[in-house]
Tab-separated table of C-alpha atoms in Angstrom:
chain	number	residue	atom	x	y	z
L	1	UNK	CA	-21.491	2.827	43.830
L	2	UNK	CA	-18.505	2.271	42.013
L	3	UNK	CA	-18.249	-1.219	40.058
L	4	UNK	CA	-15.758	-3.084	38.678
L	5	UNK	CA	-16.316	-4.347	34.709
L	6	UNK	CA	-15.050	-6.535	32.975
L	7	UNK	CA	-14.770	-5.128	29.094
L	8	UNK	CA	-15.280	-7.652	26.313
L	9	UNK	CA	-14.166	-6.952	22.235
L	10	UNK	CA	-16.757	-6.377	19.779
L	11	UNK	CA	-15.022	-9.564	17.625
L	12	UNK	CA	-17.111	-11.741	18.943
L	13	UNK	CA	-20.185	-9.923	18.930
L	14	UNK	CA	-19.102	-9.115	14.949
L	15	UNK	CA	-18.785	-12.256	13.981
L	16	UNK	CA	-21.540	-13.769	15.260
L	17	UNK	CA	-23.568	-10.616	13.049
L	18	UNK	CA	-22.016	-11.571	9.845
L	19	UNK	CA	-23.320	-15.570	9.902
L	20	UNK	CA	-27.138	-17.295	9.432
L	21	UNK	CA	-30.289	-16.139	7.879
L	22	UNK	CA	-32.429	-14.256	9.346
L	23	UNK	CA	-35.400	-15.750	10.944
L	24	UNK	CA	-38.813	-14.617	13.316
L	25	UNK	CA	-38.373	-17.546	15.808
L	26	UNK	CA	-35.718	-15.347	18.437
L	27	UNK	CA	-37.741	-12.166	19.752
L	28	UNK	CA	-35.686	-9.712	21.465
L	29	UNK	CA	-38.107	-7.559	23.873
L	30	UNK	CA	-36.055	-4.194	25.022
L	31	UNK	CA	-37.145	-1.488	26.770
L	32	UNK	CA	-35.234	1.410	24.598
L	33	UNK	CA	-37.439	4.005	22.086
L	34	UNK	CA	-34.327	3.531	19.451
L	35	UNK	CA	-35.807	1.472	17.130
L	36	UNK	CA	-32.546	1.132	15.267
L	37	UNK	CA	-30.537	-0.214	18.502
L	38	UNK	CA	-33.856	-2.318	18.952
L	39	UNK	CA	-33.828	-3.930	15.010
L	40	UNK	CA	-30.254	-4.410	15.542
L	41	UNK	CA	-30.193	-6.545	18.188
L	42	UNK	CA	-33.426	-8.319	16.909
L	43	UNK	CA	-30.546	-9.036	14.162
L	44	UNK	CA	-27.641	-10.206	16.237
L	45	UNK	CA	-30.543	-12.611	17.806
L	46	UNK	CA	-31.752	-14.158	14.930
L	47	UNK	CA	-28.349	-14.406	13.200
L	48	UNK	CA	-28.070	-18.210	13.753
L	49	UNK	CA	-31.488	-19.013	15.017
L	50	UNK	CA	-33.795	-22.098	13.689
L	51	UNK	CA	-37.124	-22.872	14.028
L	52	UNK	CA	-37.439	-25.084	17.443
L	53	UNK	CA	-39.460	-27.986	17.695
L	54	UNK	CA	-39.287	-27.872	21.559
L	55	UNK	CA	-40.116	-25.802	24.443
L	56	UNK	CA	-36.224	-27.431	25.629
L	57	UNK	CA	-34.614	-26.510	22.216
L	58	UNK	CA	-36.334	-22.625	22.192
L	59	UNK	CA	-34.841	-22.334	25.661
L	60	UNK	CA	-31.419	-22.980	24.431
L	61	UNK	CA	-31.847	-20.873	21.526
L	62	UNK	CA	-32.524	-18.093	23.981
L	63	UNK	CA	-30.234	-18.894	26.317
L	64	UNK	CA	-27.496	-18.621	23.535
L	65	UNK	CA	-28.624	-15.421	22.110
L	66	UNK	CA	-29.054	-13.775	25.225
L	67	UNK	CA	-25.217	-14.614	25.582
L	68	UNK	CA	-24.308	-13.127	22.407
L	69	UNK	CA	-26.631	-10.127	23.214
L	70	UNK	CA	-24.983	-9.472	26.511
L	71	UNK	CA	-21.143	-9.681	24.851
L	72	UNK	CA	-22.362	-6.542	22.127
L	73	UNK	CA	-24.446	-4.536	24.705
L	74	UNK	CA	-20.911	-4.549	26.891
L	75	UNK	CA	-19.058	-3.852	23.725
L	76	UNK	CA	-21.295	-0.973	23.262
L	77	UNK	CA	-20.507	0.623	26.327
L	78	UNK	CA	-23.927	-0.950	28.567
L	79	UNK	CA	-22.170	-2.179	31.302
L	80	UNK	CA	-25.049	-2.948	33.322
L	81	UNK	CA	-27.564	-4.633	30.869
L	82	UNK	CA	-29.234	-7.378	31.664
L	83	UNK	CA	-30.776	-10.077	29.131
L	84	UNK	CA	-33.090	-12.658	29.947
L	85	UNK	CA	-34.379	-15.956	27.916
L	86	UNK	CA	-37.171	-17.457	28.012
L	87	UNK	CA	-39.481	-19.404	25.776
L	88	UNK	CA	-43.469	-18.357	24.458
L	89	UNK	CA	-46.094	-20.461	22.986
L	90	UNK	CA	-47.064	-23.665	23.929
L	91	UNK	CA	-47.768	-25.594	20.441
L	92	UNK	CA	-45.116	-23.357	18.664
L	93	UNK	CA	-42.381	-22.608	21.294
L	94	UNK	CA	-40.692	-19.483	20.101
L	95	UNK	CA	-37.466	-18.100	22.002
L	96	UNK	CA	-37.309	-14.825	23.241
L	97	UNK	CA	-35.246	-12.528	24.929
L	98	UNK	CA	-35.611	-9.942	27.493
L	99	UNK	CA	-33.186	-7.080	27.426
L	100	UNK	CA	-32.779	-3.749	30.073
L	101	UNK	CA	-30.243	-1.795	29.037
L	102	UNK	CA	-29.225	0.196	31.706
L	103	UNK	CA	-26.878	3.407	31.053
L	104	UNK	CA	-24.656	3.769	28.549
L	105	UNK	CA	-21.277	4.308	30.358
L	106	UNK	CA	-18.967	7.077	29.409
L	107	UNK	CA	-15.736	7.843	30.053
L	108	UNK	CA	-15.095	9.771	33.492
L	109	UNK	CA	-11.302	10.133	34.320
L	110	UNK	CA	-8.437	8.579	32.347
L	111	UNK	CA	-5.280	8.262	34.238
L	112	UNK	CA	-2.047	6.815	32.369
L	113	UNK	CA	1.046	5.796	34.732
L	114	UNK	CA	4.972	5.598	33.210
L	115	UNK	CA	7.197	3.398	35.202
L	116	UNK	CA	10.518	3.028	34.506
L	117	UNK	CA	13.140	5.224	33.393
L	118	UNK	CA	13.124	8.541	33.158
L	119	UNK	CA	11.563	9.971	30.046
L	120	UNK	CA	12.726	11.382	27.523
L	121	UNK	CA	11.616	15.561	27.054
L	122	UNK	CA	8.254	15.530	24.877
L	123	UNK	CA	7.800	11.995	25.612
L	124	UNK	CA	5.070	11.927	28.333
L	125	UNK	CA	2.914	14.047	25.979
L	126	UNK	CA	3.080	12.156	22.893
L	127	UNK	CA	1.894	9.115	25.232
L	128	UNK	CA	-0.994	11.266	26.671
L	129	UNK	CA	-1.759	12.467	23.385
L	130	UNK	CA	-1.619	9.212	21.905
L	131	UNK	CA	-3.781	7.541	24.555
L	132	UNK	CA	-6.359	9.850	23.486
L	133	UNK	CA	-9.688	9.471	25.770
L	134	UNK	CA	-11.815	12.077	26.271
L	135	UNK	CA	-13.778	12.647	29.193
L	136	UNK	CA	-17.339	12.560	28.373
L	137	UNK	CA	-16.861	10.202	25.367
L	138	UNK	CA	-18.924	6.525	25.460
L	139	UNK	CA	-16.962	3.787	27.134
L	140	UNK	CA	-16.177	1.279	24.434
L	141	UNK	CA	-14.182	-1.557	25.353
L	142	UNK	CA	-12.274	-1.275	21.728
L	143	UNK	CA	-11.471	2.225	22.452
L	144	UNK	CA	-9.673	1.220	25.900
L	145	UNK	CA	-7.764	-1.561	24.258
L	146	UNK	CA	-6.919	0.872	21.040
L	147	UNK	CA	-5.798	3.968	23.637
L	148	UNK	CA	-3.725	1.605	26.039
L	149	UNK	CA	-1.479	-0.021	22.063
L	150	UNK	CA	-1.264	3.236	21.260
L	151	UNK	CA	0.038	4.211	24.075
L	152	UNK	CA	3.028	1.773	23.995
L	153	UNK	CA	3.499	2.431	20.486
L	154	UNK	CA	4.457	5.974	21.347
L	155	UNK	CA	7.093	4.810	24.042
L	156	UNK	CA	8.413	2.341	21.919
L	157	UNK	CA	8.525	5.386	19.069
L	158	UNK	CA	10.557	7.298	20.880
L	159	UNK	CA	12.985	4.695	21.364
L	160	UNK	CA	11.492	2.675	24.507
L	161	UNK	CA	11.555	-0.524	22.317
L	162	UNK	CA	10.746	-2.796	24.772
L	163	UNK	CA	7.561	-1.095	26.264
L	164	UNK	CA	4.820	-3.224	27.873
L	165	UNK	CA	1.469	-2.939	29.087
L	166	UNK	CA	1.420	-3.641	33.120
L	167	UNK	CA	-1.922	-3.595	34.053
L	168	UNK	CA	-5.581	-1.829	32.982
L	169	UNK	CA	-8.032	-0.836	35.114
L	170	UNK	CA	-11.606	-0.026	34.372
L	171	UNK	CA	-13.460	1.186	37.651
L	172	UNK	CA	-17.149	2.191	37.099
L	173	UNK	CA	-19.751	3.744	38.804
L	174	UNK	CA	-23.193	2.689	37.908
L	175	UNK	CA	-25.159	5.504	39.619
L	176	UNK	CA	-23.157	8.432	37.530
L	177	UNK	CA	-23.282	6.125	34.649
L	178	UNK	CA	-19.354	6.918	34.479
L	179	UNK	CA	-16.164	4.722	34.245
L	180	UNK	CA	-12.754	5.630	35.429
L	181	UNK	CA	-9.702	4.342	33.170
L	182	UNK	CA	-6.269	3.937	34.651
L	183	UNK	CA	-3.684	2.735	32.363
L	184	UNK	CA	-0.281	1.379	33.703
L	185	UNK	CA	2.682	1.450	31.170
L	186	UNK	CA	6.902	0.200	31.354
L	187	UNK	CA	9.202	2.094	29.689
L	188	UNK	CA	11.523	-0.670	29.479
L	189	UNK	CA	15.247	0.471	28.440
L	190	UNK	CA	16.021	3.661	25.730
L	191	UNK	CA	17.454	1.796	23.201
L	192	UNK	CA	19.781	3.349	20.307
L	193	UNK	CA	20.824	1.845	16.689
L	194	UNK	CA	24.253	0.294	16.948
L	195	UNK	CA	25.800	-1.418	14.041
L	196	UNK	CA	24.024	-3.968	11.336
L	197	UNK	CA	25.379	-7.322	10.828
L	198	UNK	CA	23.993	-9.533	7.270
L	199	UNK	CA	23.476	-13.282	7.522
L	200	UNK	CA	26.936	-14.980	6.312
L	201	UNK	CA	26.532	-16.089	2.815
L	202	UNK	CA	24.207	-12.970	1.266
L	203	UNK	CA	25.848	-12.047	-2.091
L	204	UNK	CA	24.760	-8.640	-2.255
L	205	UNK	CA	27.952	-6.553	-1.383
L	206	UNK	CA	27.380	-4.791	1.902
L	207	UNK	CA	28.089	-1.198	0.528
L	208	UNK	CA	24.819	-1.414	-1.398
L	209	UNK	CA	22.769	-2.586	1.534
L	210	UNK	CA	24.340	-0.345	3.528
L	211	UNK	CA	22.529	2.787	1.197
L	212	UNK	CA	19.216	1.128	2.458
L	213	UNK	CA	19.340	2.116	6.131
L	214	UNK	CA	17.329	4.470	7.054
L	215	UNK	CA	18.876	5.333	10.349
L	216	UNK	CA	22.568	6.549	11.520
L	217	UNK	CA	24.500	4.108	13.994
L	218	UNK	CA	23.390	5.984	16.989
L	219	UNK	CA	20.183	7.360	16.278
L	220	UNK	CA	17.809	6.537	18.853
L	221	UNK	CA	15.474	3.486	17.875
L	222	UNK	CA	12.221	3.217	16.062
L	223	UNK	CA	9.968	0.943	15.054
L	224	UNK	CA	9.294	3.612	11.918
L	225	UNK	CA	12.818	3.297	10.791
L	226	UNK	CA	13.036	-0.698	11.172
L	227	UNK	CA	10.116	-0.937	9.108
L	228	UNK	CA	11.309	0.994	6.250
L	229	UNK	CA	14.399	-0.751	6.528
L	230	UNK	CA	12.650	-3.966	5.619
L	231	UNK	CA	10.018	-2.040	3.032
L	232	UNK	CA	13.766	-1.336	1.257
L	233	UNK	CA	15.084	-4.798	1.451
L	234	UNK	CA	11.551	-6.087	-0.425
L	235	UNK	CA	11.803	-3.378	-2.810
L	236	UNK	CA	14.917	-4.489	-4.288
L	237	UNK	CA	13.061	-7.531	-5.801
L	238	UNK	CA	16.388	-9.762	-4.359
L	239	UNK	CA	14.883	-11.594	-1.484
L	240	UNK	CA	11.898	-13.633	-0.429
L	241	UNK	CA	12.476	-12.771	2.924
L	242	UNK	CA	14.167	-10.246	4.129
L	243	UNK	CA	14.190	-9.027	7.940
L	244	UNK	CA	16.019	-6.520	10.086
L	245	UNK	CA	15.663	-7.009	13.683
L	246	UNK	CA	17.508	-5.485	16.640
L	247	UNK	CA	19.266	-7.780	18.613
L	248	UNK	CA	17.855	-9.467	22.086
L	249	UNK	CA	21.448	-8.486	24.066
L	250	UNK	CA	22.910	-4.926	24.402
L	251	UNK	CA	26.247	-4.831	22.963
L	252	UNK	CA	27.172	-1.469	25.527
L	253	UNK	CA	25.382	1.345	27.350
L	254	UNK	CA	25.650	5.435	26.033
L	255	UNK	CA	26.551	7.973	28.393
L	256	UNK	CA	23.418	8.540	29.435
L	257	UNK	CA	22.605	4.747	29.935
L	258	UNK	CA	20.634	3.916	27.022
L	259	UNK	CA	21.203	0.678	25.638
L	260	UNK	CA	23.001	-0.251	22.037
L	261	UNK	CA	21.309	-2.735	20.348
L	262	UNK	CA	22.579	-3.979	17.172
L	263	UNK	CA	20.607	-4.897	14.175
L	264	UNK	CA	20.862	-8.668	12.184
L	265	UNK	CA	19.215	-8.730	9.080
L	266	UNK	CA	18.137	-12.167	7.777
L	267	UNK	CA	17.946	-13.453	4.164
L	268	UNK	CA	16.502	-15.837	2.093
L	269	UNK	CA	17.340	-15.093	-1.833
L	270	UNK	CA	15.256	-15.369	-4.587
L	271	UNK	CA	16.149	-17.207	-7.653
L	272	UNK	CA	19.074	-15.447	-9.730
L	273	UNK	CA	16.792	-16.213	-13.046
L	274	UNK	CA	13.167	-16.044	-14.222
L	275	UNK	CA	11.697	-16.991	-17.399
L	276	UNK	CA	8.424	-15.820	-18.883
L	277	UNK	CA	6.312	-16.131	-21.305
L	278	UNK	CA	2.926	-15.278	-22.904
L	279	UNK	CA	0.611	-15.034	-25.817
L	280	UNK	CA	-2.000	-12.129	-26.900
L	281	UNK	CA	-4.488	-11.577	-29.111
L	282	UNK	CA	-6.173	-8.145	-30.161
L	283	UNK	CA	-9.192	-8.040	-33.127
L	284	UNK	CA	-7.155	-4.646	-33.867
L	285	UNK	CA	-3.336	-5.482	-33.158
L	286	UNK	CA	-3.532	-9.115	-34.213
L	287	UNK	CA	-1.881	-12.070	-32.517
L	288	UNK	CA	1.548	-12.258	-30.391
L	289	UNK	CA	3.794	-13.955	-28.671
L	290	UNK	CA	6.044	-12.566	-25.778
L	291	UNK	CA	9.168	-13.918	-24.075
L	292	UNK	CA	11.523	-12.451	-21.115
L	293	UNK	CA	14.587	-13.752	-19.170
L	294	UNK	CA	15.700	-11.854	-15.758
L	295	UNK	CA	18.619	-12.248	-14.562
L	296	UNK	CA	18.943	-10.965	-10.565
L	297	UNK	CA	22.130	-9.221	-8.956
L	298	UNK	CA	24.733	-10.142	-11.580
L	299	UNK	CA	26.813	-7.317	-10.640
L	300	UNK	CA	25.966	-7.910	-6.794
L	301	UNK	CA	25.275	-4.154	-6.237
L	302	UNK	CA	20.740	-4.955	-6.773
L	303	UNK	CA	20.968	-4.495	-10.229
L	304	UNK	CA	18.075	-6.762	-12.529
L	305	UNK	CA	18.969	-7.382	-16.064
L	306	UNK	CA	15.478	-7.941	-18.437
L	307	UNK	CA	15.682	-9.161	-22.178
L	308	UNK	CA	12.661	-9.481	-23.791
L	309	UNK	CA	11.327	-10.355	-27.245
L	310	UNK	CA	8.109	-9.678	-28.594
L	311	UNK	CA	6.883	-11.454	-31.978
L	312	UNK	CA	3.832	-10.332	-33.247
L	313	UNK	CA	1.626	-8.966	-36.259
L	314	UNK	CA	2.971	-5.730	-35.409
L	315	UNK	CA	6.194	-5.854	-33.875
L	316	UNK	CA	8.963	-7.714	-33.771
L	317	UNK	CA	11.267	-6.276	-31.509
L	318	UNK	CA	14.333	-7.407	-28.696
L	319	UNK	CA	15.560	-5.528	-25.906
L	320	UNK	CA	17.069	-5.785	-23.326
L	321	UNK	CA	16.843	-3.319	-19.597
L	322	UNK	CA	20.086	-3.035	-17.393
L	323	UNK	CA	18.671	-1.289	-13.695
L	324	UNK	CA	20.830	-0.538	-11.060
L	325	UNK	CA	17.994	0.742	-8.114
L	326	UNK	CA	19.818	3.042	-5.627
L	327	UNK	CA	23.250	2.899	-7.313
L	328	UNK	CA	23.507	6.583	-5.874
L	329	UNK	CA	21.738	6.416	-2.750
L	330	UNK	CA	18.465	5.525	-1.790
L	331	UNK	CA	15.969	6.282	-4.154
L	332	UNK	CA	18.512	7.188	-6.744
L	333	UNK	CA	18.481	4.530	-9.134
L	334	UNK	CA	19.700	4.571	-12.971
L	335	UNK	CA	18.711	1.902	-15.810
L	336	UNK	CA	20.452	1.637	-19.216
L	337	UNK	CA	18.452	0.049	-22.062
L	338	UNK	CA	18.396	-1.457	-25.345
L	339	UNK	CA	16.058	-2.225	-28.426
L	340	UNK	CA	15.746	-3.423	-32.094
L	341	UNK	CA	13.163	-4.408	-34.257
L	342	UNK	CA	10.521	-3.710	-36.328
L	343	UNK	CA	6.742	-1.998	-36.434
L	344	UNK	CA	4.268	-2.621	-38.832
L	345	UNK	CA	1.220	0.141	-38.706
L	346	UNK	CA	-1.430	1.501	-40.559
L	347	UNK	CA	0.602	4.382	-39.602
L	348	UNK	CA	3.923	3.470	-40.774
L	349	UNK	CA	6.681	0.886	-40.891
L	350	UNK	CA	9.711	1.663	-38.816
L	351	UNK	CA	12.820	-0.317	-38.519
L	352	UNK	CA	14.886	0.904	-35.538
L	353	UNK	CA	17.529	0.611	-33.120
L	354	UNK	CA	17.523	2.672	-29.768
L	355	UNK	CA	19.901	3.266	-26.825
L	356	UNK	CA	19.363	5.275	-23.396
L	357	UNK	CA	19.565	5.779	-20.149
L	358	UNK	CA	17.345	7.275	-17.449
L	359	UNK	CA	18.181	8.560	-13.899
L	360	UNK	CA	15.460	7.922	-11.540
L	361	UNK	CA	15.035	9.852	-8.148
L	362	UNK	CA	12.121	8.455	-5.816
L	363	UNK	CA	12.037	12.264	-3.590
L	364	UNK	CA	9.152	10.858	-1.532
L	365	UNK	CA	6.687	8.317	-1.629
L	366	UNK	CA	4.636	10.321	-3.359
L	367	UNK	CA	6.969	12.208	-5.603
L	368	UNK	CA	9.519	10.823	-8.229
L	369	UNK	CA	11.170	12.152	-11.370
L	370	UNK	CA	13.377	11.223	-14.154
L	371	UNK	CA	15.681	12.731	-16.238
L	372	UNK	CA	16.805	10.793	-19.517
L	373	UNK	CA	19.012	10.893	-22.593
L	374	UNK	CA	18.306	8.103	-25.836
L	375	UNK	CA	19.903	7.905	-29.383
L	376	UNK	CA	17.923	6.557	-32.335
L	377	UNK	CA	18.352	5.379	-35.627
L	378	UNK	CA	15.801	4.465	-37.475
L	379	UNK	CA	13.807	3.552	-41.511
L	380	UNK	CA	10.266	5.151	-41.391
L	381	UNK	CA	8.556	4.295	-44.162
L	382	UNK	CA	4.959	5.738	-44.782
L	383	UNK	CA	2.707	6.146	-47.991
L	384	UNK	CA	4.873	9.481	-49.061
L	385	UNK	CA	8.258	8.101	-48.237
L	386	UNK	CA	11.010	6.529	-46.693
L	387	UNK	CA	13.191	7.969	-44.558
L	388	UNK	CA	16.565	7.064	-42.478
L	389	UNK	CA	16.665	9.860	-39.431
L	390	UNK	CA	18.973	10.190	-36.660
L	391	UNK	CA	17.030	11.553	-33.728
L	392	UNK	CA	19.245	12.534	-30.038
L	393	UNK	CA	16.616	13.590	-27.698
L	394	UNK	CA	16.931	14.103	-23.900
L	395	UNK	CA	13.673	14.154	-21.420
L	396	UNK	CA	12.484	14.951	-17.934
L	397	UNK	CA	9.684	13.452	-16.233
L	398	UNK	CA	7.868	14.226	-13.226
L	399	UNK	CA	5.243	12.033	-11.413
L	400	UNK	CA	2.568	12.152	-8.376
L	401	UNK	CA	0.674	9.606	-6.722
L	402	UNK	CA	-1.282	10.203	-3.909
L	403	UNK	CA	-4.138	7.041	-4.590
L	404	UNK	CA	-4.927	4.389	-1.709
L	405	UNK	CA	-3.389	1.341	-3.937
L	406	UNK	CA	-0.731	0.969	-6.999
L	407	UNK	CA	-2.633	-1.947	-8.445
L	408	UNK	CA	-6.239	-1.341	-7.199
L	409	UNK	CA	-6.551	2.036	-6.613
L	410	UNK	CA	-9.993	3.092	-4.675
L	411	UNK	CA	-9.424	6.574	-3.739
L	412	UNK	CA	-7.299	9.353	-4.591
L	413	UNK	CA	-5.105	10.505	-7.418
L	414	UNK	CA	-2.400	10.112	-9.532
L	415	UNK	CA	-0.657	12.030	-12.158
L	416	UNK	CA	2.823	12.586	-14.622
L	417	UNK	CA	4.074	15.393	-16.683
L	418	UNK	CA	7.073	14.378	-18.964
L	419	UNK	CA	9.086	16.659	-21.774
L	420	UNK	CA	11.470	15.661	-24.781
L	421	UNK	CA	13.404	18.333	-26.399
L	422	UNK	CA	15.209	16.339	-29.444
L	423	UNK	CA	16.706	17.084	-32.705
L	424	UNK	CA	16.553	15.294	-35.772
L	425	UNK	CA	19.628	14.554	-37.524
L	426	UNK	CA	20.744	14.703	-40.983
L	427	UNK	CA	20.710	17.664	-44.155
L	428	UNK	CA	18.526	19.495	-41.872
L	429	UNK	CA	18.282	19.272	-38.152
L	430	UNK	CA	15.230	19.833	-36.983
L	431	UNK	CA	14.522	20.352	-33.640
L	432	UNK	CA	10.973	19.410	-31.950
L	433	UNK	CA	9.724	19.724	-28.011
L	434	UNK	CA	6.941	16.902	-27.213
L	435	UNK	CA	4.736	17.302	-24.436
L	436	UNK	CA	2.639	14.882	-22.450
L	437	UNK	CA	1.258	14.375	-19.330
L	438	UNK	CA	-2.053	13.000	-17.864
L	439	UNK	CA	-4.224	12.428	-14.258
L	440	UNK	CA	-6.860	10.141	-13.039
L	441	UNK	CA	-8.472	10.671	-10.188
L	442	UNK	CA	-10.604	7.694	-8.025
L	443	UNK	CA	-13.147	7.875	-6.276
L	444	UNK	CA	-15.040	4.687	-4.077
L	445	UNK	CA	-18.434	4.351	-3.288
L	446	UNK	CA	-19.982	2.246	-0.125
L	447	UNK	CA	-18.786	1.216	2.835
L	448	UNK	CA	-16.038	-1.019	1.932
L	449	UNK	CA	-15.430	0.995	-1.324
L	450	UNK	CA	-17.120	-2.406	-3.244
L	451	UNK	CA	-17.756	0.313	-6.175
L	452	UNK	CA	-15.209	3.046	-7.802
L	453	UNK	CA	-15.436	5.839	-9.927
L	454	UNK	CA	-12.326	5.859	-12.368
L	455	UNK	CA	-11.689	9.259	-14.398
L	456	UNK	CA	-8.645	9.205	-16.335
L	457	UNK	CA	-7.293	12.047	-19.363
L	458	UNK	CA	-4.354	12.718	-20.864
L	459	UNK	CA	-3.038	15.581	-23.321
L	460	UNK	CA	0.045	16.072	-25.241
L	461	UNK	CA	1.676	18.677	-27.626
L	462	UNK	CA	4.268	18.822	-29.923
L	463	UNK	CA	5.960	22.205	-31.133
L	464	UNK	CA	9.247	22.682	-33.314
L	465	UNK	CA	8.449	21.780	-36.630
L	466	UNK	CA	5.691	20.505	-39.155
L	467	UNK	CA	3.884	17.324	-38.585
L	468	UNK	CA	5.302	15.632	-41.269
L	469	UNK	CA	8.638	17.008	-40.977
L	470	UNK	CA	8.297	15.065	-37.461
L	471	UNK	CA	9.520	11.508	-37.565
L	472	UNK	CA	6.190	9.438	-37.362
L	473	UNK	CA	7.456	7.457	-34.278
L	474	UNK	CA	7.555	10.740	-32.023
L	475	UNK	CA	3.766	12.295	-33.300
L	476	UNK	CA	0.588	11.698	-31.572
L	477	UNK	CA	-1.933	8.791	-32.485
L	478	UNK	CA	-5.435	7.958	-30.665
L	479	UNK	CA	-7.512	4.690	-30.374
L	480	UNK	CA	-7.366	1.462	-28.882
L	481	UNK	CA	-7.767	-0.162	-25.486
L	482	UNK	CA	-4.786	2.167	-24.013
L	483	UNK	CA	-6.357	4.879	-25.698
L	484	UNK	CA	-9.753	5.399	-26.335
L	485	UNK	CA	-11.364	2.063	-26.226
L	486	UNK	CA	-14.136	1.674	-28.934
L	487	UNK	CA	-12.084	2.565	-31.386
L	488	UNK	CA	-9.268	0.858	-33.340
L	489	UNK	CA	-5.589	1.255	-32.829
L	490	UNK	CA	-4.297	4.719	-34.294
L	491	UNK	CA	-7.742	5.568	-35.688
L	492	UNK	CA	-8.721	8.675	-34.426
L	493	UNK	CA	-6.982	11.826	-35.864
L	494	UNK	CA	-5.720	13.340	-39.234
L	495	UNK	CA	-5.364	10.928	-42.384
L	496	UNK	CA	-4.009	10.926	-45.592
L	497	UNK	CA	-5.409	10.509	-49.065
L	498	UNK	CA	-5.709	6.502	-48.944
L	499	UNK	CA	-7.227	7.245	-45.294
L	500	UNK	CA	-4.424	5.917	-43.693
L	501	UNK	CA	-3.611	7.718	-40.256
L	502	UNK	CA	-1.094	10.617	-40.129
L	503	UNK	CA	-0.648	11.549	-36.212
L	504	UNK	CA	-0.954	14.557	-35.071
L	505	UNK	CA	0.879	17.373	-33.266
L	506	UNK	CA	-1.732	17.347	-30.368
L	507	UNK	CA	-3.602	15.059	-28.235
L	508	UNK	CA	-6.700	15.010	-25.964
């Protein structure tokens, strides 16, 4: 017996499940041996329950619970379930909902119809794969809604930017306990990217903005390409809002009949200058204040200039970092930095001037690497001597990040390794090679990953010179909040005759 069913989203049921406190004033009688399902229905019915004072209130509460249960069961594929509200008890009325489940319907046939232009090769197969409704699986309404959205998104990903859902028919056979699903989609025109235009008045040079474009003029439209463009614009940190979208009217047609749509980019620029300040206190490293001044887009090529200073018990420094993101194409940036100041630690005192440059390359969303050079002039004083040093170094670094979040990871891992060959120039040129790497692993627990176990380790090695021949700033020290918590800063490792940290050639 074919019967046409309405499909409800589970959103209402989900919302109802999480409010209110449990009460014993609603009884659910259900014809099932599934104790878990019966308990779940009773919890849902009781979620907003209160002790009724009259039979009228009890019946009103039973009717409300029956509506909620009916929608919930519909969302789980029980399209023929019947819920009957009633009241028991004379002196102390109790709300009662009697439930007859009926069959849990399953998917019978699935038919996807596509109206519009002739599809490009392979698109039909992509749409069928995206719909992903299998014969015999439980007919969950949310899954059917998701399937039709996925079908439309598959068309849009193939260049049909204006693909729409025209119709959805779900027809059930009550005797067989099955539903047949027919989805009807419309392609609309296939779209190719045209020219890219920017709002008037934007300060950034066009040559820089064009490095961020992830598509070529004439490429088939892709929502992923537009999303990537928007992401790249935001990553520049130059704009409060940056939105790229295809325009409403076509600018032409290709020989194949595809529409050409230009892309319009709108901006709201951030303030050019930012000033920040902070203060800190640590029982191991003392008190201090810091400040920074940031200038954005000074050359109109997306650059960011940071000038920062620290005045603390162990450190007094002033430095500048001038970054040119995407200087050599997207994901290939250059930064130039310089710093001078003084450090005073238990291990050594150091006055220094350092200048350097780093080329950073983002190979993929998960992999990046960098190459750098640095030139340092310093004067170091330890318990043995004072030395004037000239250190020239190069570096190469590789980083990988397969965690699920940059700031609050709950799953995955990340790691990095850096190598630095250098030379201490003077009366005797002393070469060295430093390697330092680390990794962190994150594992979340619970349905919402409310608990996370995190494991972190670092290891390093220095070769090419004796410990005391190396500059103190290049030796390894351990201890403190960023290293081994529970130990004082620089307190772990070799010490001299006075008990001061000396630093080592290895770190674990």
